[in-house]
Amino acid sequence: MSATPEIAVSEVKAALAAAIGDDAVSTAPDELSAYTADTYWPALAANAAGTPIARPEIVVRPRTEEAVAAVLETAGVHGTPVVPWGGGSGTQGGALATEGGIVLDLRSLDRVIEIDETSMTVTAQAGVNGRRLEAELNERGLMLPHYPASVEWATVGGYIAARGSGVLSTRYGKIEDLLLSLRVATPATGLIETVPVPRHAVGPELTQLFVGSEGTLGVITRATLQLVPVPAERRFAAVAFPSVHAGIHAIRRTLQAGHRPSVVRMYDEDATRLAFAPVVGEDLSGVYTVLAFEGEPDAVDVEERRTLELAAEAGAELLAPAIGERWWDRRYDFYHPPHQPELPAIWGTLDVVATYSRIEAVYEALHNAVRVPYAETGLELRMHFSHWYPWGTMIYGRFVVPDGGPDALEIHDRIWADGMKAALDAGGVMNDHHGVGIKLGPYMRRQHGRALDALRGIKAALDPDNIMNPGKMGL
Ligand SMILES: Cc1cc2nc3c(=O)[nH]c(=O)nc-3n(C[C@H](O)[C@H](O)[C@H](O)COP(=O)(O)OP(=O)(O)OC[C@H]3O[C@@H](n4cnc5c(N)ncnc54)[C@H](O)[C@@H]3O)c2cc1C
């Protein structure tokens, strides 16, 4: 955490107040304390120990998109870092002001600007909370089919900036598939709009450049996103596969045949026993898998029948649908105590994605690099497969060490280093939907090779003074 001289902080504060109004700017210590940790484990542990790893010097809460651009201009003049903050639910440390400076809390940009029921799109400001937006859309029979488990905290801007995914992604896609266009403020350009449709031939697609940019290129101030009707029917099913291999084979065939279940969540044996079973309240073992099908009832009939036939061909046992419904009703319980671990435990999610040709090797590699060698720490590794594509799938590998003791941070970092090396060596990509932040920055060169230099060049063009979220994403 850098310490900008006090005199400089008060100068920047005065300049910001002059630019966007005194009441949008604060240096009150108790207000700054609210931004010392997102949900990145080392930040939570450091906070609990009273030694935060990050602390902004100024918090700014802009009420207009023009004010966001004015903040960047003022920060540029003073060379002050700017770190966007959406809901603070990120797991990678992306929203932490590790170099001091300004935290830009976007939650006052909270207007739903337009719901276009003909095109089925919504235009909303970046700070709109996910749950609030969903309620507003549902009243009109619509939904934004991006249902992350963090919907109660996360914002529209955070969804996009961290390149997220929701529980219905297998049918509707990740956030980048739902996005039409953006308004963004960058230090080099001020406020810019990307072209209003995602399919065009007027040059490269700039909208997508900002998806996953985690505040390192600029600040997303509004977005237009695709909606769908609330489905006439959502039907659940549950199966138990004889093995992870059999499950991957069956779901691959399902997707490659063109079917799109909305939910496919396949828990490996450890995850079934340690995560799925306690939440649904039964004593279970096997490779339990929840499926959902949605849309018009006739289409649901066909999709369900064919998916279950392919599962049965792979040796799956068909279970009562009630277990799938219970899982849906309790799906947020996974992220709250007693199911969500708490300090002094160490936890994290090794979230990796790969093609079908490689995913099983990645799964084995994570098992061998993390579950086996760390067994002596009491580590549990619960892996599930939750976002499926026609070409591959991802592994959500939640590890928990019950109590790391005095070496907890070192153990945490070692697990990540070993897990990422194993996943990359086996042909995986190190993240499907949680982003990079601080956590995965050290592995960006390994992941991207020389392409990382292209990303750095783009950053240098849009953010020449390197004020946008410095120190993140390995940039
Ligand atoms: C319990 C739990 C469950 C989760 N489940 C999911 C899940 O199912 N799917 C999923 O994808 N993620 C999940 N996450 C991770 C996290 O919630 C998502 O990444 C979410 O999209 C972050 O949104 P946020 O508004 O909280 O962003 P923040 O945490 O505030 O910020 C995340 C990053 O984006 C940047 N940023 C935020 N807003 C903007 C903006 N307007 N412009 C530019 N940069 C910006 C920040 O600087 C930071 O780098 C989960 C997290 C938790 C704690």
Short mmCIF file of C-alpha atoms and ligand atoms in Angstrom, two decimals, residues 39 84-91 94-95 106 126 148-150 153-155 157-159 161-162 164-165 214-215 218-220 335 433-434 469, ligand 1:
data_model
loop_
_atom_site.label_atom_id
_atom_site.label_comp_id
_atom_site.label_asym_id
_atom_site.label_seq_id
_atom_site.Cartn_x
_atom_site.Cartn_y
_atom_site.Cartn_z
CA THR A 39 -13.68 -11.42 -1.11
CA PRO A 84 -13.33 1.00 -9.76
CA TRP A 85 -15.50 -0.67 -7.12
CA GLY A 86 -18.82 -2.29 -8.05
CA GLY A 87 -20.30 -4.53 -5.37
CA GLY A 88 -16.92 -5.60 -3.95
CA SER A 89 -17.89 -9.26 -4.39
CA GLY A 90 -14.90 -10.14 -6.57
CA THR A 91 -12.75 -13.04 -5.44
CA GLY A 94 -9.37 -6.75 -8.42
CA ALA A 95 -11.14 -3.90 -6.62
CA LEU A 106 -19.99 3.17 -8.76
CA ALA A 126 -22.91 0.27 -14.17
CA PRO A 148 -24.28 -15.46 -10.60
CA ALA A 149 -24.30 -16.74 -7.04
CA SER A 150 -23.21 -13.22 -6.03
CA TRP A 153 -23.97 -7.94 -4.07
CA ALA A 154 -22.66 -7.67 -7.64
CA THR A 155 -23.31 -4.84 -10.10
CA GLY A 157 -20.42 -3.12 -14.30
CA GLY A 158 -18.80 -5.81 -12.16
CA TYR A 159 -20.50 -8.57 -14.15
CA ALA A 161 -15.54 -6.05 -15.93
CA ALA A 162 -14.83 -9.49 -14.42
CA GLY A 164 -18.63 -13.40 -15.27
CA SER A 165 -20.98 -16.30 -15.72
CA GLU A 214 -11.26 -5.30 -14.63
CA GLY A 215 -10.97 -1.53 -14.53
CA GLY A 218 -11.30 2.48 -18.10
CA VAL A 219 -14.59 2.59 -16.27
CA ILE A 220 -17.76 1.04 -17.67
CA TYR A 335 -22.12 -19.36 -0.26
CA HIS A 433 -15.40 -16.51 -14.99
CA HIS A 434 -13.80 -15.07 -11.85
CA ASN A 469 -6.26 -0.04 -11.43
C1 LIG B 1 -20.26 -15.86 -2.80
C2 LIG B 1 -19.79 -15.47 -4.16
C3 LIG B 1 -20.31 -16.11 -5.28
C4 LIG B 1 -19.88 -15.76 -6.55
N1 LIG B 1 -20.45 -16.36 -7.62
C5 LIG B 1 -20.13 -15.96 -8.86
C6 LIG B 1 -20.78 -16.53 -9.99
O1 LIG B 1 -21.66 -17.39 -9.87
N2 LIG B 1 -20.41 -16.11 -11.21
C7 LIG B 1 -19.46 -15.14 -11.38
O2 LIG B 1 -19.17 -14.78 -12.51
N3 LIG B 1 -18.81 -14.61 -10.33
C8 LIG B 1 -19.14 -14.97 -9.09
N4 LIG B 1 -18.51 -14.40 -8.01
C9 LIG B 1 -17.46 -13.41 -8.24
C10 LIG B 1 -18.00 -11.95 -8.33
O3 LIG B 1 -19.19 -11.81 -7.64
C11 LIG B 1 -18.19 -11.52 -9.75
O4 LIG B 1 -16.93 -11.41 -10.36
C12 LIG B 1 -18.97 -10.20 -9.94
O5 LIG B 1 -19.25 -10.06 -11.31
C13 LIG B 1 -18.21 -9.00 -9.45
O6 LIG B 1 -19.10 -7.89 -9.48
P1 LIG B 1 -18.93 -6.69 -8.47
O7 LIG B 1 -19.90 -5.64 -8.90
O8 LIG B 1 -19.01 -7.11 -7.06
O9 LIG B 1 -17.45 -6.22 -8.84
P2 LIG B 1 -16.22 -5.85 -7.89
O10 LIG B 1 -15.83 -6.98 -7.04
O11 LIG B 1 -16.50 -4.56 -7.22
O12 LIG B 1 -15.10 -5.60 -9.00
C14 LIG B 1 -14.57 -6.66 -9.76
C15 LIG B 1 -13.53 -6.09 -10.75
O13 LIG B 1 -14.18 -5.28 -11.72
C16 LIG B 1 -13.75 -3.93 -11.65
N5 LIG B 1 -14.96 -3.13 -11.84
C17 LIG B 1 -16.11 -3.15 -11.13
N6 LIG B 1 -17.01 -2.32 -11.67
C18 LIG B 1 -16.42 -1.77 -12.76
C19 LIG B 1 -16.85 -0.82 -13.75
N7 LIG B 1 -18.07 -0.28 -13.74
N8 LIG B 1 -15.96 -0.47 -14.72
C20 LIG B 1 -14.72 -1.02 -14.77
N9 LIG B 1 -14.27 -1.90 -13.86
C21 LIG B 1 -15.12 -2.26 -12.87
C22 LIG B 1 -13.09 -3.77 -10.28
O14 LIG B 1 -12.09 -2.78 -10.29
C23 LIG B 1 -12.50 -5.17 -10.09
O15 LIG B 1 -11.31 -5.26 -10.79
C24 LIG B 1 -18.89 -14.76 -6.71
C25 LIG B 1 -18.38 -14.12 -5.59
C26 LIG B 1 -18.81 -14.47 -4.33
C27 LIG B 1 -18.24 -13.74 -3.15
#
